PDB file of C-alpha atoms and ligand atoms in Angstrom:
ATOM      1  CA  MET A   1     -29.366 142.670 126.551  1.00 76.00           C
ATOM      2  CA  LYS A   2     -26.611 145.270 126.283  1.00 79.00           C
ATOM      3  CA  LYS A   3     -27.971 148.753 127.045  1.00 90.00           C
ATOM      4  CA  ARG A   4     -31.561 147.377 127.206  1.00 95.00           C
ATOM      5  CA  SER A   5     -33.935 148.281 130.023  1.00 97.00           C
ATOM      6  CA  LEU A   6     -35.774 145.588 131.972  1.00 98.00           C
ATOM      7  CA  VAL A   7     -39.203 146.929 132.913  1.00 97.00           C
ATOM      8  CA  SER A   8     -41.469 143.923 132.354  1.00 97.00           C
ATOM      9  CA  ILE A   9     -40.187 140.356 132.476  1.00 97.00           C
ATOM     10  CA  ASN A  10     -41.550 140.053 128.930  1.00 96.00           C
ATOM     11  CA  ASP A  11     -38.999 142.619 127.749  1.00 97.00           C
ATOM     12  CA  TYR A  12     -36.566 139.680 127.649  1.00 97.00           C
ATOM     13  CA  THR A  13     -37.245 136.486 125.713  1.00 97.00           C
ATOM     14  CA  LYS A  14     -37.200 133.077 127.381  1.00 98.00           C
ATOM     15  CA  GLU A  15     -33.723 132.495 125.885  1.00 98.00           C
ATOM     16  CA  GLU A  16     -32.471 135.817 127.279  1.00 97.00           C
ATOM     17  CA  GLN A  17     -33.898 134.997 130.706  1.00 98.00           C
ATOM     18  CA  LEU A  18     -32.170 131.603 130.640  1.00 98.00           C
ATOM     19  CA  ARG A  19     -28.914 133.267 129.641  1.00 98.00           C
ATOM     20  CA  ILE A  20     -29.134 135.432 132.784  1.00 98.00           C
ATOM     21  CA  LEU A  21     -29.688 132.307 134.904  1.00 98.00           C
ATOM     22  CA  ASP A  22     -26.689 130.567 133.312  1.00 98.00           C
ATOM     23  CA  LEU A  23     -24.515 133.612 133.918  1.00 98.00           C
ATOM     24  CA  ALA A  24     -25.767 133.824 137.505  1.00 98.00           C
ATOM     25  CA  GLU A  25     -24.473 130.275 138.039  1.00 98.00           C
ATOM     26  CA  GLU A  26     -21.023 131.514 137.022  1.00 98.00           C
ATOM     27  CA  PHE A  27     -21.257 134.423 139.481  1.00 98.00           C
ATOM     28  CA  GLU A  28     -22.323 132.039 142.224  1.00 98.00           C
ATOM     29  CA  GLN A  29     -19.041 130.181 141.681  1.00 98.00           C
ATOM     30  CA  GLN A  30     -17.049 133.428 141.630  1.00 96.00           C
ATOM     31  CA  PRO A  31     -19.024 136.357 143.110  1.00 96.00           C
ATOM     32  CA  THR A  32     -16.062 138.716 143.444  1.00 96.00           C
ATOM     33  CA  GLN A  33     -14.685 139.897 140.108  1.00 95.00           C
ATOM     34  CA  LYS A  34     -13.420 143.394 139.341  1.00 95.00           C
ATOM     35  CA  ILE A  35     -15.258 143.903 136.067  1.00 97.00           C
ATOM     36  CA  LEU A  36     -17.325 147.029 136.835  1.00 98.00           C
ATOM     37  CA  GLN A  37     -14.587 149.453 137.991  1.00 97.00           C
ATOM     38  CA  ASP A  38     -15.484 151.891 135.229  1.00 96.00           C
ATOM     39  CA  TYR A  39     -19.211 151.936 135.969  1.00 98.00           C
ATOM     40  CA  VAL A  40     -21.604 153.796 138.250  1.00 98.00           C
ATOM     41  CA  VAL A  41     -25.012 152.295 139.057  1.00 98.00           C
ATOM     42  CA  ALA A  42     -27.780 154.453 140.557  1.00 98.00           C
ATOM     43  CA  THR A  43     -30.332 152.923 142.927  1.00 98.00           C
ATOM     44  CA  LEU A  44     -33.408 155.153 143.234  1.00 98.00           C
ATOM     45  CA  PHE A  45     -35.850 153.735 145.765  1.00 97.00           C
ATOM     46  CA  PHE A  46     -39.064 155.717 146.170  1.00 96.00           C
ATOM     47  CA  GLU A  47     -40.506 152.810 148.190  1.00 94.00           C
ATOM     48  CA  PRO A  48     -38.928 150.815 151.053  1.00 95.00           C
ATOM     49  CA  SER A  49     -36.723 147.814 150.318  1.00 97.00           C
ATOM     50  CA  THR A  50     -34.207 145.627 152.079  1.00 97.00           C
ATOM     51  CA  ARG A  51     -33.391 142.751 149.715  1.00 98.00           C
ATOM     52  CA  THR A  52     -33.743 144.332 146.292  1.00 98.00           C
ATOM     53  CA  ARG A  53     -31.759 147.472 147.008  1.00 98.00           C
ATOM     54  CA  LEU A  54     -29.078 145.878 149.154  1.00 98.00           C
ATOM     55  CA  SER A  55     -28.614 142.863 146.895  1.00 98.00           C
ATOM     56  CA  PHE A  56     -28.195 145.154 143.873  1.00 98.00           C
ATOM     57  CA  GLU A  57     -25.693 147.240 145.829  1.00 98.00           C
ATOM     58  CA  SER A  58     -23.897 144.142 147.065  1.00 98.00           C
ATOM     59  CA  ALA A  59     -23.848 142.721 143.529  1.00 98.00           C
ATOM     60  CA  VAL A  60     -22.340 145.896 142.047  1.00 98.00           C
ATOM     61  CA  SER A  61     -19.878 146.349 144.930  1.00 98.00           C
ATOM     62  CA  ARG A  62     -18.584 142.782 144.599  1.00 98.00           C
ATOM     63  CA  LEU A  63     -17.921 143.500 140.923  1.00 98.00           C
ATOM     64  CA  GLY A  64     -15.962 146.664 141.707  1.00 98.00           C
ATOM     65  CA  GLY A  65     -18.615 149.156 140.546  1.00 98.00           C
ATOM     66  CA  LYS A  66     -19.734 152.357 142.305  1.00 98.00           C
ATOM     67  CA  ILE A  67     -23.209 153.068 143.687  1.00 98.00           C
ATOM     68  CA  VAL A  68     -25.049 156.380 143.952  1.00 98.00           C
ATOM     69  CA  GLY A  69     -28.665 156.897 144.897  1.00 97.00           C
ATOM     70  CA  PHE A  70     -31.232 157.250 147.635  1.00 96.00           C
ATOM     71  CA  SER A  71     -33.335 154.856 149.677  1.00 97.00           C
ATOM     72  CA  GLU A  72     -36.313 157.123 150.208  1.00 93.00           C
ATOM     73  CA  ALA A  73     -37.864 159.914 148.196  1.00 92.00           C
ATOM     74  CA  SER A  74     -37.779 162.250 151.225  1.00 92.00           C
ATOM     75  CA  SER A  75     -33.989 162.498 150.965  1.00 90.00           C
ATOM     76  CA  SER A  76     -34.131 163.506 147.284  1.00 92.00           C
ATOM     77  CA  SER A  77     -35.351 166.688 145.576  1.00 94.00           C
ATOM     78  CA  VAL A  78     -38.624 164.891 144.814  1.00 92.00           C
ATOM     79  CA  SER A  79     -39.588 166.090 148.290  1.00 92.00           C
ATOM     80  CA  LYS A  80     -39.233 169.660 146.938  1.00 95.00           C
ATOM     81  CA  GLY A  81     -41.607 168.873 144.089  1.00 95.00           C
ATOM     82  CA  GLU A  82     -39.167 167.718 141.393  1.00 96.00           C
ATOM     83  CA  SER A  83     -40.806 165.516 138.761  1.00 96.00           C
ATOM     84  CA  LEU A  84     -39.862 161.914 138.027  1.00 97.00           C
ATOM     85  CA  LYS A  85     -38.818 162.969 134.514  1.00 97.00           C
ATOM     86  CA  ASP A  86     -36.389 165.616 135.787  1.00 97.00           C
ATOM     87  CA  THR A  87     -35.017 163.203 138.402  1.00 97.00           C
ATOM     88  CA  ILE A  88     -34.385 160.486 135.820  1.00 98.00           C
ATOM     89  CA  LEU A  89     -32.826 162.883 133.293  1.00 97.00           C
ATOM     90  CA  THR A  90     -30.503 164.208 135.993  1.00 97.00           C
ATOM     91  CA  VAL A  91     -29.480 160.809 137.350  1.00 98.00           C
ATOM     92  CA  SER A  92     -28.897 159.599 133.767  1.00 98.00           C
ATOM     93  CA  ASN A  93     -26.061 162.166 133.731  1.00 98.00           C
ATOM     94  CA  TYR A  94     -24.481 160.651 136.833  1.00 98.00           C
ATOM     95  CA  SER A  95     -24.724 156.926 136.135  1.00 98.00           C
ATOM     96  CA  ASP A  96     -24.511 154.168 133.520  1.00 98.00           C
ATOM     97  CA  LEU A  97     -27.598 152.293 134.711  1.00 98.00           C
ATOM     98  CA  ILE A  98     -30.553 153.146 136.950  1.00 98.00           C
ATOM     99  CA  VAL A  99     -32.288 150.659 139.246  1.00 98.00           C
ATOM    100  CA  MET A 100     -35.606 152.147 140.314  1.00 98.00           C
ATOM    101  CA  ARG A 101     -38.438 151.151 142.657  1.00 98.00           C
ATOM    102  CA  HIS A 102     -41.537 153.317 142.655  1.00 97.00           C
ATOM    103  CA  PRO A 103     -45.026 152.900 144.127  1.00 94.00           C
ATOM    104  CA  LYS A 104     -46.811 153.851 140.911  1.00 95.00           C
ATOM    105  CA  GLU A 105     -47.617 151.242 138.226  1.00 95.00           C
ATOM    106  CA  GLY A 106     -46.115 152.280 134.897  1.00 96.00           C
ATOM    107  CA  SER A 107     -43.489 154.562 136.454  1.00 97.00           C
ATOM    108  CA  ALA A 108     -40.625 152.295 135.377  1.00 98.00           C
ATOM    109  CA  ARG A 109     -41.830 152.223 131.778  1.00 97.00           C
ATOM    110  CA  PHE A 110     -42.115 156.010 131.831  1.00 97.00           C
ATOM    111  CA  ALA A 111     -38.591 156.277 133.281  1.00 98.00           C
ATOM    112  CA  SER A 112     -37.221 153.977 130.576  1.00 97.00           C
ATOM    113  CA  GLU A 113     -38.738 156.235 127.917  1.00 97.00           C
ATOM    114  CA  VAL A 114     -37.095 159.419 129.227  1.00 97.00           C
ATOM    115  CA  ALA A 115     -33.783 158.043 130.534  1.00 97.00           C
ATOM    116  CA  THR A 116     -30.605 158.162 128.487  1.00 97.00           C
ATOM    117  CA  VAL A 117     -29.276 155.053 130.281  1.00 98.00           C
ATOM    118  CA  PRO A 118     -30.997 151.667 130.792  1.00 98.00           C
ATOM    119  CA  ILE A 119     -33.573 151.297 133.572  1.00 98.00           C
ATOM    120  CA  ILE A 120     -34.074 148.183 135.696  1.00 98.00           C
ATOM    121  CA  ASN A 121     -37.509 148.038 137.292  1.00 98.00           C
ATOM    122  CA  ALA A 122     -37.047 147.058 140.936  1.00 98.00           C
ATOM    123  CA  GLY A 123     -40.828 147.018 141.457  1.00 96.00           C
ATOM    124  CA  ASP A 124     -43.506 149.444 140.249  1.00 96.00           C
ATOM    125  CA  GLY A 125     -46.537 149.362 142.504  1.00 93.00           C
ATOM    126  CA  ALA A 126     -48.623 146.233 142.081  1.00 90.00           C
ATOM    127  CA  ASN A 127     -47.457 145.767 138.495  1.00 93.00           C
ATOM    128  CA  GLN A 128     -44.109 144.006 137.970  1.00 94.00           C
ATOM    129  CA  HIS A 129     -40.954 142.902 139.790  1.00 96.00           C
ATOM    130  CA  PRO A 130     -38.887 141.337 137.000  1.00 97.00           C
ATOM    131  CA  THR A 131     -35.592 140.920 138.872  1.00 98.00           C
ATOM    132  CA  GLN A 132     -37.378 139.061 141.683  1.00 98.00           C
ATOM    133  CA  CYS A 133     -38.849 136.898 138.950  1.00 98.00           C
ATOM    134  CA  LEU A 134     -35.411 136.060 137.568  1.00 98.00           C
ATOM    135  CA  LEU A 135     -34.107 135.083 141.000  1.00 98.00           C
ATOM    136  CA  ASP A 136     -37.246 133.011 141.563  1.00 98.00           C
ATOM    137  CA  LEU A 137     -36.633 131.165 138.284  1.00 98.00           C
ATOM    138  CA  TYR A 138     -33.033 130.657 139.361  1.00 98.00           C
ATOM    139  CA  SER A 139     -34.135 129.304 142.755  1.00 98.00           C
ATOM    140  CA  ILE A 140     -36.700 126.967 141.212  1.00 98.00           C
ATOM    141  CA  ARG A 141     -34.214 125.616 138.670  1.00 98.00           C
ATOM    142  CA  LYS A 142     -31.509 125.234 141.299  1.00 98.00           C
ATOM    143  CA  THR A 143     -33.720 123.307 143.724  1.00 98.00           C
ATOM    144  CA  GLN A 144     -35.710 121.224 141.230  1.00 98.00           C
ATOM    145  CA  GLY A 145     -33.047 120.826 138.521  1.00 98.00           C
ATOM    146  CA  LYS A 146     -35.503 122.021 135.864  1.00 98.00           C
ATOM    147  CA  LEU A 147     -38.178 124.581 135.061  1.00 98.00           C
ATOM    148  CA  ASP A 148     -40.492 122.304 133.079  1.00 97.00           C
ATOM    149  CA  ASP A 149     -43.068 119.805 134.331  1.00 96.00           C
ATOM    150  CA  LEU A 150     -43.494 121.340 137.774  1.00 98.00           C
ATOM    151  CA  ASP A 151     -46.468 122.185 139.967  1.00 98.00           C
ATOM    152  CA  ILE A 152     -46.173 125.680 141.412  1.00 98.00           C
ATOM    153  CA  VAL A 153     -48.439 126.782 144.259  1.00 98.00           C
ATOM    154  CA  PHE A 154     -48.790 130.561 144.717  1.00 98.00           C
ATOM    155  CA  VAL A 155     -50.339 131.634 148.018  1.00 98.00           C
ATOM    156  CA  GLY A 156     -51.619 134.938 149.414  1.00 96.00           C
ATOM    157  CA  ASP A 157     -52.009 138.304 147.743  1.00 94.00           C
ATOM    158  CA  LEU A 158     -52.217 137.338 144.090  1.00 95.00           C
ATOM    159  CA  LYS A 159     -54.074 140.508 143.144  1.00 94.00           C
ATOM    160  CA  TYR A 160     -51.494 143.100 144.171  1.00 92.00           C
ATOM    161  CA  GLY A 161     -48.460 140.782 144.298  1.00 92.00           C
ATOM    162  CA  ARG A 162     -46.176 142.110 141.567  1.00 93.00           C
ATOM    163  CA  THR A 163     -43.769 139.224 142.090  1.00 95.00           C
ATOM    164  CA  VAL A 164     -46.499 136.689 141.349  1.00 97.00           C
ATOM    165  CA  HIS A 165     -47.513 138.597 138.224  1.00 95.00           C
ATOM    166  CA  SER A 166     -43.956 138.574 136.845  1.00 96.00           C
ATOM    167  CA  ASP A 167     -43.406 134.932 137.845  1.00 98.00           C
ATOM    168  CA  VAL A 168     -46.562 133.729 136.118  1.00 98.00           C
ATOM    169  CA  MET A 169     -45.694 135.659 132.958  1.00 97.00           C
ATOM    170  CA  ALA A 170     -42.273 133.975 132.842  1.00 98.00           C
ATOM    171  CA  LEU A 171     -43.368 130.487 133.902  1.00 98.00           C
ATOM    172  CA  VAL A 172     -45.921 130.206 131.080  1.00 98.00           C
ATOM    173  CA  ASN A 173     -42.866 129.662 128.841  1.00 97.00           C
ATOM    174  CA  PHE A 174     -42.362 126.348 130.616  1.00 96.00           C
ATOM    175  CA  ASN A 175     -44.713 123.426 130.960  1.00 91.00           C
ATOM    176  CA  VAL A 176     -45.858 124.120 134.524  1.00 97.00           C
ATOM    177  CA  ARG A 177     -49.177 123.626 136.290  1.00 98.00           C
ATOM    178  CA  PHE A 178     -50.342 126.571 138.395  1.00 98.00           C
ATOM    179  CA  HIS A 179     -52.167 126.330 141.731  1.00 98.00           C
ATOM    180  CA  PHE A 180     -53.454 129.640 143.093  1.00 98.00           C
ATOM    181  CA  VAL A 181     -54.486 129.953 146.742  1.00 98.00           C
ATOM    182  CA  SER A 182     -56.038 133.258 147.776  1.00 96.00           C
ATOM    183  CA  PRO A 183     -59.052 134.844 149.435  1.00 94.00           C
ATOM    184  CA  PRO A 184     -61.720 135.594 146.793  1.00 93.00           C
ATOM    185  CA  GLU A 185     -60.939 139.318 146.975  1.00 90.00           C
ATOM    186  CA  LEU A 186     -57.220 138.783 146.240  1.00 93.00           C
ATOM    187  CA  LYS A 187     -57.435 136.484 143.218  1.00 95.00           C
ATOM    188  CA  LEU A 188     -54.957 136.693 140.347  1.00 96.00           C
ATOM    189  CA  PRO A 189     -56.073 139.461 137.941  1.00 95.00           C
ATOM    190  CA  SER A 190     -57.621 138.219 134.698  1.00 96.00           C
ATOM    191  CA  SER A 191     -55.015 140.215 132.751  1.00 95.00           C
ATOM    192  CA  VAL A 192     -52.327 137.902 134.206  1.00 96.00           C
ATOM    193  CA  LYS A 193     -54.473 134.758 133.961  1.00 97.00           C
ATOM    194  CA  LYS A 194     -54.750 135.474 130.248  1.00 97.00           C
ATOM    195  CA  TYR A 195     -51.066 134.558 129.793  1.00 97.00           C
ATOM    196  CA  ILE A 196     -51.842 131.066 131.135  1.00 98.00           C
ATOM    197  CA  LYS A 197     -54.954 130.654 129.017  1.00 97.00           C
ATOM    198  CA  ASP A 198     -53.148 131.789 125.874  1.00 97.00           C
ATOM    199  CA  LYS A 199     -50.667 128.917 126.359  1.00 97.00           C
ATOM    200  CA  ASN A 200     -53.398 126.400 127.242  1.00 97.00           C
ATOM    201  CA  LEU A 201     -51.684 125.582 130.523  1.00 97.00           C
ATOM    202  CA  GLU A 202     -53.514 124.064 133.481  1.00 96.00           C
ATOM    203  CA  TYR A 203     -54.389 126.208 136.466  1.00 97.00           C
ATOM    204  CA  TYR A 204     -56.415 125.541 139.610  1.00 98.00           C
ATOM    205  CA  GLN A 205     -57.794 127.962 142.205  1.00 97.00           C
ATOM    206  CA  TYR A 206     -58.261 127.280 145.918  1.00 97.00           C
ATOM    207  CA  THR A 207     -59.220 129.107 149.067  1.00 96.00           C
ATOM    208  CA  ASP A 208     -57.921 126.296 151.351  1.00 97.00           C
ATOM    209  CA  LEU A 209     -54.111 126.174 151.557  1.00 97.00           C
ATOM    210  CA  ASN A 210     -54.112 122.608 152.936  1.00 97.00           C
ATOM    211  CA  GLU A 211     -55.771 121.374 149.773  1.00 98.00           C
ATOM    212  CA  ALA A 212     -52.973 122.753 147.584  1.00 98.00           C
ATOM    213  CA  ILE A 213     -49.915 121.857 149.701  1.00 98.00           C
ATOM    214  CA  PRO A 214     -49.645 118.174 148.603  1.00 98.00           C
ATOM    215  CA  LYS A 215     -49.674 119.236 144.933  1.00 98.00           C
ATOM    216  CA  GLY A 216     -46.668 121.559 144.933  1.00 98.00           C
ATOM    217  CA  ASP A 217     -43.047 121.131 143.910  1.00 98.00           C
ATOM    218  CA  ILE A 218     -42.770 124.790 144.900  1.00 98.00           C
ATOM    219  CA  ILE A 219     -44.951 126.520 147.503  1.00 98.00           C
ATOM    220  CA  TYR A 220     -44.564 130.248 146.926  1.00 98.00           C
ATOM    221  CA  MET A 221     -45.897 132.193 149.906  1.00 98.00           C
ATOM    222  CA  THR A 222     -46.558 135.927 149.696  1.00 97.00           C
ATOM    223  CA  ARG A 223     -47.405 138.637 152.162  1.00 92.00           C
ATOM    224  CA  ILE A 224     -50.810 140.287 152.272  1.00 92.00           C
ATOM    225  CA  GLN A 225     -49.557 143.811 151.555  1.00 85.00           C
ATOM    226  CA  ARG A 226     -51.140 146.372 153.857  1.00 85.00           C
ATOM    227  CA  GLU A 227     -49.716 149.233 151.801  1.00 84.00           C
ATOM    228  CA  ARG A 228     -51.751 148.238 148.711  1.00 85.00           C
ATOM    229  CA  PHE A 229     -55.161 148.498 150.445  1.00 86.00           C
ATOM    230  CA  SER A 230     -56.984 151.828 150.301  1.00 84.00           C
ATOM    231  CA  ASP A 231     -59.454 150.607 152.968  1.00 86.00           C
ATOM    232  CA  PRO A 232     -57.797 149.373 156.221  1.00 86.00           C
ATOM    233  CA  ILE A 233     -60.953 147.395 157.092  1.00 87.00           C
ATOM    234  CA  GLU A 234     -60.529 145.320 153.928  1.00 87.00           C
ATOM    235  CA  TYR A 235     -56.921 144.599 154.935  1.00 86.00           C
ATOM    236  CA  GLU A 236     -57.961 143.540 158.445  1.00 88.00           C
ATOM    237  CA  LYS A 237     -60.395 141.013 156.939  1.00 88.00           C
ATOM    238  CA  VAL A 238     -57.716 139.113 154.985  1.00 87.00           C
ATOM    239  CA  LYS A 239     -54.419 139.814 156.764  1.00 88.00           C
ATOM    240  CA  ASN A 240     -54.263 136.428 158.497  1.00 88.00           C
ATOM    241  CA  ALA A 241     -55.833 134.433 155.672  1.00 90.00           C
ATOM    242  CA  TYR A 242     -52.888 132.023 155.296  1.00 96.00           C
ATOM    243  CA  ILE A 243     -50.242 131.033 157.818  1.00 97.00           C
ATOM    244  CA  LEU A 244     -48.007 128.148 156.784  1.00 98.00           C
ATOM    245  CA  LYS A 245     -47.042 126.073 159.834  1.00 98.00           C
ATOM    246  CA  ASN A 246     -44.426 123.348 159.960  1.00 98.00           C
ATOM    247  CA  ASN A 247     -46.930 120.548 160.654  1.00 98.00           C
ATOM    248  CA  MET A 248     -48.846 121.478 157.479  1.00 98.00           C
ATOM    249  CA  LEU A 249     -45.792 120.412 155.439  1.00 98.00           C
ATOM    250  CA  LYS A 250     -46.187 116.794 156.630  1.00 97.00           C
ATOM    251  CA  HIS A 251     -48.392 116.240 153.616  1.00 92.00           C
ATOM    252  CA  SER A 252     -46.065 117.949 151.128  1.00 98.00           C
ATOM    253  CA  LYS A 253     -43.881 116.312 148.466  1.00 98.00           C
ATOM    254  CA  GLU A 254     -40.348 115.242 149.455  1.00 98.00           C
ATOM    255  CA  ASN A 255     -38.763 117.596 146.915  1.00 98.00           C
ATOM    256  CA  VAL A 256     -40.903 120.623 147.758  1.00 98.00           C
ATOM    257  CA  LYS A 257     -39.263 123.964 148.546  1.00 98.00           C
ATOM    258  CA  VAL A 258     -41.025 126.843 150.256  1.00 98.00           C
ATOM    259  CA  LEU A 259     -40.204 130.177 148.618  1.00 98.00           C
ATOM    260  CA  HIS A 260     -41.187 133.694 149.632  1.00 98.00           C
ATOM    261  CA  PRO A 261     -39.944 136.965 148.095  1.00 98.00           C
ATOM    262  CA  LEU A 262     -39.849 138.387 151.659  1.00 97.00           C
ATOM    263  CA  PRO A 263     -40.401 140.402 153.781  1.00 95.00           C
ATOM    264  CA  ARG A 264     -42.684 138.067 155.704  1.00 95.00           C
ATOM    265  CA  VAL A 265     -45.038 139.258 158.407  1.00 93.00           C
ATOM    266  CA  ASN A 266     -46.726 136.166 159.809  1.00 93.00           C
ATOM    267  CA  GLU A 267     -47.628 134.091 156.752  1.00 96.00           C
ATOM    268  CA  ILE A 268     -44.810 131.610 157.393  1.00 98.00           C
ATOM    269  CA  SER A 269     -44.596 130.468 160.978  1.00 98.00           C
ATOM    270  CA  LEU A 270     -41.097 130.626 162.506  1.00 98.00           C
ATOM    271  CA  ASP A 271     -41.148 126.854 163.056  1.00 97.00           C
ATOM    272  CA  VAL A 272     -40.872 126.367 159.276  1.00 98.00           C
ATOM    273  CA  ASP A 273     -37.453 128.068 159.175  1.00 98.00           C
ATOM    274  CA  ASP A 274     -35.570 124.973 160.363  1.00 97.00           C
ATOM    275  CA  ASN A 275     -37.360 122.620 157.990  1.00 98.00           C
ATOM    276  CA  PRO A 276     -35.028 121.683 155.073  1.00 98.00           C
ATOM    277  CA  LYS A 277     -37.965 122.448 152.785  1.00 98.00           C
ATOM    278  CA  ALA A 278     -37.688 126.153 153.683  1.00 98.00           C
ATOM    279  CA  TYR A 279     -35.645 127.958 151.028  1.00 98.00           C
ATOM    280  CA  TYR A 280     -36.545 131.661 151.332  1.00 98.00           C
ATOM    281  CA  PHE A 281     -33.275 132.923 152.797  1.00 98.00           C
ATOM    282  CA  GLN A 282     -31.180 131.059 150.191  1.00 98.00           C
ATOM    283  CA  GLN A 283     -33.596 132.491 147.615  1.00 98.00           C
ATOM    284  CA  ALA A 284     -32.700 136.014 148.799  1.00 98.00           C
ATOM    285  CA  LEU A 285     -28.984 135.180 148.486  1.00 98.00           C
ATOM    286  CA  ASN A 286     -29.540 134.003 144.903  1.00 98.00           C
ATOM    287  CA  GLY A 287     -30.682 137.568 144.219  1.00 98.00           C
ATOM    288  CA  VAL A 288     -27.075 138.757 144.400  1.00 98.00           C
ATOM    289  CA  TYR A 289     -25.859 136.367 141.675  1.00 98.00           C
ATOM    290  CA  VAL A 290     -28.834 136.999 139.414  1.00 98.00           C
ATOM    291  CA  ARG A 291     -28.484 140.773 139.754  1.00 98.00           C
ATOM    292  CA  GLN A 292     -24.744 140.522 139.069  1.00 98.00           C
ATOM    293  CA  ALA A 293     -25.587 138.649 135.876  1.00 98.00           C
ATOM    294  CA  LEU A 294     -28.210 141.204 134.882  1.00 98.00           C
ATOM    295  CA  VAL A 295     -26.098 144.306 135.546  1.00 98.00           C
ATOM    296  CA  ALA A 296     -23.034 142.794 133.817  1.00 98.00           C
ATOM    297  CA  SER A 297     -25.154 141.866 130.781  1.00 98.00           C
ATOM    298  CA  ILE A 298     -26.836 145.257 130.469  1.00 98.00           C
ATOM    299  CA  LEU A 299     -23.530 147.082 130.850  1.00 97.00           C
ATOM    300  CA  GLY A 300     -22.036 144.784 128.217  1.00 97.00           C
ATOM    301  CA  VAL A 301     -19.165 143.412 130.276  1.00 96.00           C
ATOM    302  CA  LYS A 302     -20.464 139.798 130.094  1.00 93.00           C
TER     303      LYS A 302
HETATM  304  N1   CP B 401     -38.433 140.758 147.641  1.00 53.63           N
HETATM  305  C1   CP B 401     -38.332 142.092 147.780  1.00 53.63           C
HETATM  306  O1   CP B 401     -38.613 142.858 146.860  1.00 53.63           O
HETATM  307  O2   CP B 401     -37.903 142.481 149.017  1.00 53.63           O
HETATM  308  P1   CP B 401     -37.636 143.997 149.428  1.00 53.63           P
HETATM  309  O3   CP B 401     -38.973 144.707 149.438  1.00 53.63           O
HETATM  310  O4   CP B 401     -37.009 143.914 150.801  1.00 53.63           O
HETATM  311  O5   CP B 401     -36.722 144.583 148.409  1.00 53.63           O
END
């Protein structure tokens, strides 16, 4: 993985993904190690973020590295009309690795083609979110003790949900059964479903969340993302489609964990937070260890 960009989760093989998870376990045991003193990591966020940006910055800081970057395009020269290409070429001069989030699908791939340092895609529009995927795999393996022979329920915005797209593309390498719960207008795109079909894995589609809950070892909730809708009326129609309430988990498996990439709006009721089956805040913490493993691998120090 040394010096290699991560734009799509498929840029890394299953074995390489598992190596990151194994290394993340080591960082979880010892998250503070001064192994990145000689490195500068740039975080370029053209779209809002709390977890991805701050967990990358926390990860690098705990390893002794330096951070440069911006958290919104308006504070960079993009606001003066500078192109993405010029921005990436310039920041390549100032850093050893660039972590970038951008609202446009394909922007991370473009950046990786012009950059002179590796690019980590921290989310490109509705396309991919590979580092969230790695921390989701880590969270699933940590809570279930395995990645094979599991039933995974994905709920919410499966059309625009880049996290779901990356997760499905990675999970087809394991023997999982998929359960997709969404309004008809937010179904998983056929381009992503193709990965499941190509591996002859089972998948089921639902509109009723209660029907899917008893099936899951993992219930992966997602937000209906207002920012992805061009028509606000269409968003209003589906925004409250699924709200997971604590009493709905009465019919769930004993081992189930509720995951969510966060931020949540109202799709998980606050009364779920105290249920031991809720795992979304620990999931966000796992992001630090996984991103430490990824950065250390790409920079070649682990
Ligand atoms: N999960 C995730 O990408 O969260 P942020 O948008 O806060 O980074």
